[in-house]
Each structure stands twice: as structure tokens, then as C-alpha cells.
């Protein structure tokens, strides 16, 4: 530390802010999860009661965790692979076309009230775009309440989330592909690499490990933290909690009921799920190129 003191001095402002506004809140949330805290009284230690209530008595949480895991299992890998495939294809285009296509793919993730478009598409009356098309071609004769029927809510939310997921991870992959050393492909050809798939596995992906890791963290975190798409499209709460996720359950107890101890327990469970999943993904990404 004495030898590298200048580096530590430069890191100190960021590490101080990171500790105060990220590490400390996480630690405090874990500690509060073992208490009863209603924002009016001083927190009272109750041990594991919040967690036992969460998994044994809270049926809505079980629905939420099932929906969240389904979201993560589908939107996480699919959006991750889609981001890379689109980035790989777009990277082969001319610079001007590449810039335009990057904007087209990235725009949905930064659009404001983009859910309004999907509300029009899946509107429950005959003027909704989906109902209008299906009725026009004779597939249905009465409008379907897409966002009011349990069997349709979750598939629609997953579809919209996939559409929104081409964001930061996509940009990271584009940037990573731009930084791959072209001479590595020539060296690989000398060593026996004969096609694009071999180039991808033995050269491109190993050279992009930092971007691949960043994209994995972003996509998994986004898929586990789904909330806005459910609230805007399916309502809060959704019909029979069909669109409930861990984060919407957290919002319910943290910002409406003000049961902060219970909300912190929900947040801690979500945090552990994210950390565990990211550790598994890191282990898998280390095998890329082997």
C-alpha cells in the first residue's frame, strides 16, 4: 500500500462514495431484514421470522419468485445471445450503416413512455392492434382481454422485456467486437482455424471476456429486477398476481405498507439470487475458447 499510495489516493473518492451509497445500504438492508421495522418505531430484532414468513406463509411471494425465475431463465439467456448475435452481424456492416443499426437496436431501452405502444398493441377492445389483426383475418370473433387474463399476462411481459433488453449489453458487445485485434485472426489461420465459427470460438469470444462478463451481469440483473414492465402493462397488482415479481412484491411492502424489515428480507433474497447466478455465469464464461 505504501508503494502504491498514489493509486489508493486516486481511488479513495470513488471508494468512499461506493461504500456510503452501495455497500453500506446493502449491509444495512441485511441487518434490517432480521427486525420488525415499520418506519415509526425503532427496529425490533425478531431473528428469522421475516424469512420464515416469506417462504412458509406468503403465497404471493412464491408466485413472485416463480415468475422472476421464469423471467430470468428465458429473458436472461435469450436476450444475452440475441444481443451478441445482433452485435456480431451489425459489426460486419459499413460504419454508417453500423451506426444507424446500433441506434435502432438501442433506442427502445432508452425510450420514455415506450409501454404506451404495447398498451395499444394489446388493448382489450377491438381497436387494439393485435385484436384488430386477429379479427380481420378471422382467427377470433371477440376481442381478447390480453392484459386481464392470467394465461396471457406473463408471456406478453416476457415478450416486451425481451424487446427492451437490447440495451447496454448490446453496446458493450459492439464495443468489444471493435477492439478485437485483427492480427489474431491471421495468427489463428496459420494455426489451423478455417471458418468463421472457429474464429468466433477461439479468437473473438476469448478477446471479449470483459465485455461478455459485463453483458452477462447487466442482462441477468435486468431480468431479475423486472418491475416497470409488469406495473405499466399488467397493473399493480396484476390479475391474481399473474405478473407479480420479486421487485413488485418488494415495492408493495417497502413503499406502500412500510414494513421495512420484511421488505429488506425480500431484497436480501433477491440479492442472493443475483449473486449466486452471476457466480455460475462467471464460471461458465471462463470456459469460453477452451
Coordinates of C-alpha atoms in Angstrom, one line a residue:
X1 CA 0.0 0.0 0.0
X2 CA 2.9 2.4 0.7
X3 CA 4.4 1.8 -2.7
X4 CA 1.0 2.3 -4.5
X5 CA -0.2 5.1 -2.2
X6 CA -0.9 7.4 -5.2
X7 CA -3.2 4.8 -6.7
X8 CA -5.1 4.5 -3.5
X9 CA -5.4 8.2 -3.1
X10 CA -6.9 8.4 -6.6
X11 CA -9.3 5.6 -5.8
X12 CA -10.3 7.0 -2.4
X13 CA -13.1 9.4 -3.6
X14 CA -14.9 6.7 -5.6
X15 CA -14.4 4.0 -3.0
X16 CA -15.8 6.4 -0.3
X17 CA -18.9 7.1 -2.4
X18 CA -19.3 3.5 -3.4
X19 CA -19.0 2.4 0.3
X20 CA -21.5 5.0 1.5
X21 CA -24.2 4.6 -1.2
X22 CA -23.8 1.0 -2.2
X23 CA -22.0 -1.2 0.3
X24 CA -23.5 0.4 3.4
X25 CA -27.1 0.3 2.2
X26 CA -26.7 -3.4 1.3
X27 CA -25.3 -4.2 4.7
X28 CA -28.0 -2.2 6.5
X29 CA -30.7 -3.9 4.5
X30 CA -29.4 -7.3 5.5
X31 CA -29.3 -6.3 9.2
X32 CA -32.8 -4.7 9.0
X33 CA -34.2 -7.9 7.5
X34 CA -33.8 -9.5 10.9
X35 CA -36.0 -6.9 12.6
X36 CA -39.6 -5.6 12.6
X37 CA -39.4 -2.0 11.4
X38 CA -42.5 0.0 10.4
X39 CA -40.7 3.4 10.0
X40 CA -42.4 4.7 13.1
X41 CA -40.9 2.6 15.9
X42 CA -37.3 1.7 16.5
X43 CA -36.4 -1.6 14.7
X44 CA -37.1 -4.6 17.0
X45 CA -35.0 -7.8 16.5
X46 CA -37.1 -10.8 15.5
X47 CA -34.5 -13.2 14.1
X48 CA -35.5 -15.3 11.2
X49 CA -39.2 -14.6 11.4
X50 CA -39.3 -12.4 8.2
X51 CA -37.7 -15.2 6.2
X52 CA -39.9 -18.0 7.6
X53 CA -42.9 -15.8 6.9
X54 CA -41.6 -15.2 3.4
X55 CA -41.2 -18.8 2.4
X56 CA -43.9 -20.5 4.5
X57 CA -46.8 -18.1 4.8
X58 CA -46.5 -15.6 1.9
X59 CA -48.2 -17.3 -1.1
X60 CA -47.8 -14.2 -3.2
X61 CA -44.0 -14.2 -2.8
X62 CA -43.9 -17.8 -4.0
X63 CA -45.8 -16.7 -7.1
X64 CA -43.4 -13.8 -7.4
X65 CA -40.3 -15.9 -7.1
X66 CA -41.6 -18.4 -9.7
X67 CA -42.4 -15.6 -12.2
X68 CA -39.0 -14.0 -11.6
X69 CA -37.1 -17.2 -12.1
X70 CA -39.1 -17.8 -15.2
X71 CA -38.3 -14.3 -16.4
X72 CA -34.6 -14.8 -15.7
X73 CA -34.4 -18.3 -17.3
X74 CA -36.0 -17.0 -20.5
X75 CA -35.1 -13.3 -20.9
X76 CA -31.6 -13.6 -19.4
X77 CA -30.0 -16.2 -21.8
X78 CA -32.2 -15.3 -24.8
X79 CA -31.5 -11.6 -24.6
X80 CA -27.8 -12.2 -23.9
X81 CA -27.4 -14.4 -27.0
X82 CA -29.6 -12.1 -29.1
X83 CA -27.5 -9.0 -28.1
X84 CA -24.3 -10.8 -29.1
X85 CA -25.7 -12.2 -32.4
X86 CA -27.1 -8.8 -33.5
X87 CA -23.9 -7.1 -32.4
X88 CA -21.8 -9.6 -34.4
X89 CA -23.9 -9.2 -37.5
X90 CA -24.0 -5.4 -37.3
X91 CA -20.3 -5.2 -36.7
X92 CA -19.7 -6.6 -40.2
X93 CA -21.6 -3.7 -41.8
X94 CA -20.1 -0.4 -43.1
X95 CA -19.5 2.3 -40.4
X96 CA -22.5 4.4 -41.4
X97 CA -24.9 1.5 -41.6
X98 CA -23.5 0.1 -38.3
X99 CA -24.1 3.4 -36.5
X100 CA -27.7 3.6 -37.8
X101 CA -28.5 0.0 -36.8
X102 CA -26.9 0.4 -33.4
X103 CA -29.2 3.3 -32.8
X104 CA -32.2 1.3 -34.0
X105 CA -31.5 -1.6 -31.6
X106 CA -30.5 0.6 -28.7
X107 CA -33.4 3.1 -28.9
X108 CA -36.1 1.0 -27.2
X109 CA -34.1 0.7 -24.0
X110 CA -33.8 4.5 -23.6
X111 CA -37.3 5.5 -24.7
X112 CA -39.5 7.1 -22.2
X113 CA -43.1 6.0 -22.1
X114 CA -42.5 3.1 -24.5
X115 CA -45.0 0.9 -22.7
X116 CA -47.8 3.1 -24.2
X117 CA -47.1 1.5 -27.6
X118 CA -47.5 -2.0 -26.1
X119 CA -50.7 -1.0 -24.3
X120 CA -52.1 0.0 -27.7
X121 CA -50.9 -3.3 -29.3
X122 CA -52.5 -5.4 -26.6
X123 CA -55.5 -3.3 -25.8
X124 CA -58.5 -5.4 -24.8
X125 CA -61.0 -3.8 -27.2
X126 CA -61.5 -4.3 -30.9
X127 CA -59.4 -1.2 -31.6
X128 CA -56.2 -2.8 -30.2
X129 CA -53.7 -3.7 -32.9
X130 CA -53.4 -7.4 -32.0
X131 CA -57.2 -7.8 -31.7
X132 CA -57.8 -5.9 -34.9
X133 CA -55.4 -8.1 -36.9
X134 CA -56.7 -11.3 -35.5
X135 CA -60.3 -10.3 -36.1
X136 CA -59.6 -9.1 -39.6
X137 CA -58.1 -12.4 -40.7
X138 CA -60.8 -14.4 -38.9
X139 CA -58.8 -16.0 -36.1
X140 CA -61.0 -14.6 -33.4
X141 CA -64.5 -13.1 -33.4
X142 CA -64.5 -11.3 -30.0
X143 CA -61.7 -9.1 -28.6
X144 CA -59.3 -10.8 -26.1
X145 CA -58.5 -9.1 -22.8
X146 CA -54.8 -9.7 -23.3
X147 CA -53.6 -7.9 -20.1
X148 CA -56.6 -9.1 -17.9
X149 CA -56.3 -12.8 -18.4
X150 CA -53.8 -14.8 -16.4
X151 CA -52.7 -17.1 -19.2
X152 CA -51.6 -14.2 -21.4
X153 CA -50.1 -11.8 -19.0
X154 CA -46.7 -13.5 -18.3
X155 CA -46.0 -14.4 -22.0
X156 CA -46.7 -10.8 -23.0
X157 CA -44.5 -9.4 -20.3
X158 CA -41.6 -11.7 -21.3
X159 CA -42.0 -10.6 -25.0
X160 CA -41.9 -6.9 -24.1
X161 CA -38.9 -7.5 -21.7
X162 CA -37.0 -9.2 -24.5
X163 CA -37.7 -6.3 -26.8
X164 CA -36.5 -3.9 -24.2
X165 CA -33.4 -5.9 -23.3
X166 CA -31.2 -4.8 -26.4
X167 CA -29.6 -2.0 -24.5
X168 CA -26.4 -1.6 -22.5
X169 CA -25.2 -5.2 -23.1
X170 CA -25.7 -4.8 -26.8
X171 CA -23.5 -1.6 -26.8
X172 CA -20.8 -3.4 -24.8
X173 CA -20.7 -6.2 -27.3
X174 CA -20.4 -3.7 -30.2
X175 CA -17.6 -2.0 -28.4
X176 CA -15.9 -5.3 -27.7
X177 CA -16.0 -6.5 -31.3
X178 CA -14.5 -3.2 -32.4
X179 CA -11.4 -3.8 -30.1
X180 CA -10.5 -7.3 -31.2
X181 CA -7.0 -7.3 -32.7
X182 CA -7.3 -8.2 -36.4
X183 CA -3.9 -9.8 -36.4
X184 CA -5.2 -12.5 -34.1
X185 CA -7.3 -13.8 -37.0
X186 CA -4.3 -14.1 -39.2
X187 CA -2.4 -15.9 -36.5
X188 CA -5.3 -18.2 -35.9
X189 CA -5.5 -19.0 -39.7
X190 CA -1.8 -20.1 -39.5
X191 CA -2.6 -22.3 -36.5
X192 CA -5.4 -24.1 -38.4
X193 CA -8.6 -22.1 -37.9
X194 CA -10.5 -22.5 -41.1
X195 CA -14.0 -20.9 -40.7
X196 CA -15.9 -18.1 -39.0
X197 CA -17.3 -20.3 -36.3
X198 CA -13.8 -21.4 -35.2
X199 CA -12.7 -17.7 -35.3
X200 CA -15.7 -16.8 -33.1
X201 CA -14.9 -19.5 -30.5
X202 CA -11.1 -19.4 -30.4
X203 CA -10.4 -15.7 -31.2
X204 CA -13.4 -13.4 -30.9
X205 CA -15.0 -14.6 -27.7
X206 CA -11.8 -15.0 -25.7
X207 CA -10.8 -11.5 -26.7
X208 CA -14.1 -10.2 -25.5
X209 CA -14.2 -11.8 -22.0
X210 CA -14.5 -8.4 -20.1
X211 CA -17.4 -7.3 -22.4
X212 CA -19.0 -10.8 -22.1
X213 CA -18.9 -10.6 -18.4
X214 CA -20.3 -7.1 -18.3
X215 CA -23.1 -8.0 -20.6
X216 CA -23.9 -11.1 -18.6
X217 CA -24.1 -9.1 -15.4
X218 CA -26.3 -6.4 -17.0
X219 CA -28.7 -8.9 -18.6
X220 CA -29.1 -11.1 -15.6
X221 CA -29.6 -8.1 -13.2
X222 CA -32.2 -6.7 -15.6
X223 CA -34.1 -10.0 -15.9
X224 CA -34.1 -10.5 -12.1
X225 CA -35.1 -6.8 -11.4
X226 CA -38.2 -6.8 -13.7
X227 CA -40.8 -4.4 -12.3
X228 CA -41.7 -1.5 -14.6
X229 CA -43.0 -3.6 -17.5
X230 CA -45.3 -5.6 -15.1
X231 CA -46.6 -2.4 -13.4
X232 CA -47.3 -0.5 -16.6
X233 CA -48.8 -3.3 -18.6
X234 CA -50.4 -5.7 -16.1
X235 CA -51.2 -3.2 -13.3
X236 CA -50.2 -3.1 -9.7
X237 CA -51.2 -5.7 -8.5
X238 CA -51.8 -7.7 -11.7
X239 CA -54.8 -10.1 -12.0
X240 CA -54.4 -12.8 -9.4
X241 CA -50.7 -11.7 -9.2
X242 CA -50.0 -13.3 -12.6
X243 CA -47.4 -10.6 -13.4
X244 CA -46.0 -10.4 -9.8
X245 CA -42.2 -10.4 -9.5
X246 CA -39.9 -10.1 -6.5
X247 CA -39.3 -6.4 -7.2
X248 CA -43.0 -5.6 -7.4
X249 CA -43.5 -7.5 -4.1
X250 CA -40.7 -5.5 -2.6
X251 CA -42.3 -2.3 -3.8
X252 CA -45.6 -3.3 -2.2
X253 CA -44.1 -3.9 1.2
X254 CA -41.4 -1.2 1.1
X255 CA -43.2 1.8 -0.3
X256 CA -46.9 1.1 0.4
X257 CA -47.1 -1.0 3.6
X258 CA -43.9 0.4 5.0
X259 CA -42.9 -3.0 6.5
X260 CA -39.2 -2.3 6.0
X261 CA -37.9 -5.3 7.8
X262 CA -40.0 -7.6 5.6
X263 CA -39.1 -5.6 2.5
X264 CA -35.4 -5.9 3.4
X265 CA -35.8 -9.7 3.7
X266 CA -37.3 -9.7 0.2
X267 CA -34.4 -7.5 -1.1
X268 CA -31.8 -9.8 0.6
X269 CA -33.3 -12.9 -1.1
X270 CA -33.2 -11.1 -4.5
X271 CA -29.6 -10.1 -3.8
X272 CA -28.5 -13.6 -3.0
X273 CA -30.2 -14.9 -6.2
X274 CA -28.4 -12.4 -8.3
X275 CA -25.0 -13.1 -6.7
X276 CA -25.4 -16.8 -7.0
X277 CA -26.4 -16.6 -10.6
X278 CA -23.6 -14.3 -11.5
X279 CA -21.0 -16.6 -9.9
X280 CA -22.4 -19.5 -12.0
X281 CA -22.2 -17.3 -15.2
X282 CA -18.6 -16.3 -14.4
X283 CA -17.6 -20.0 -14.1
X284 CA -19.2 -20.7 -17.4
X285 CA -17.6 -17.8 -19.2
X286 CA -14.1 -18.9 -18.1
X287 CA -14.5 -21.9 -20.3
X288 CA -15.0 -19.8 -23.4
X289 CA -12.3 -20.7 -26.0
X290 CA -11.2 -23.9 -24.3

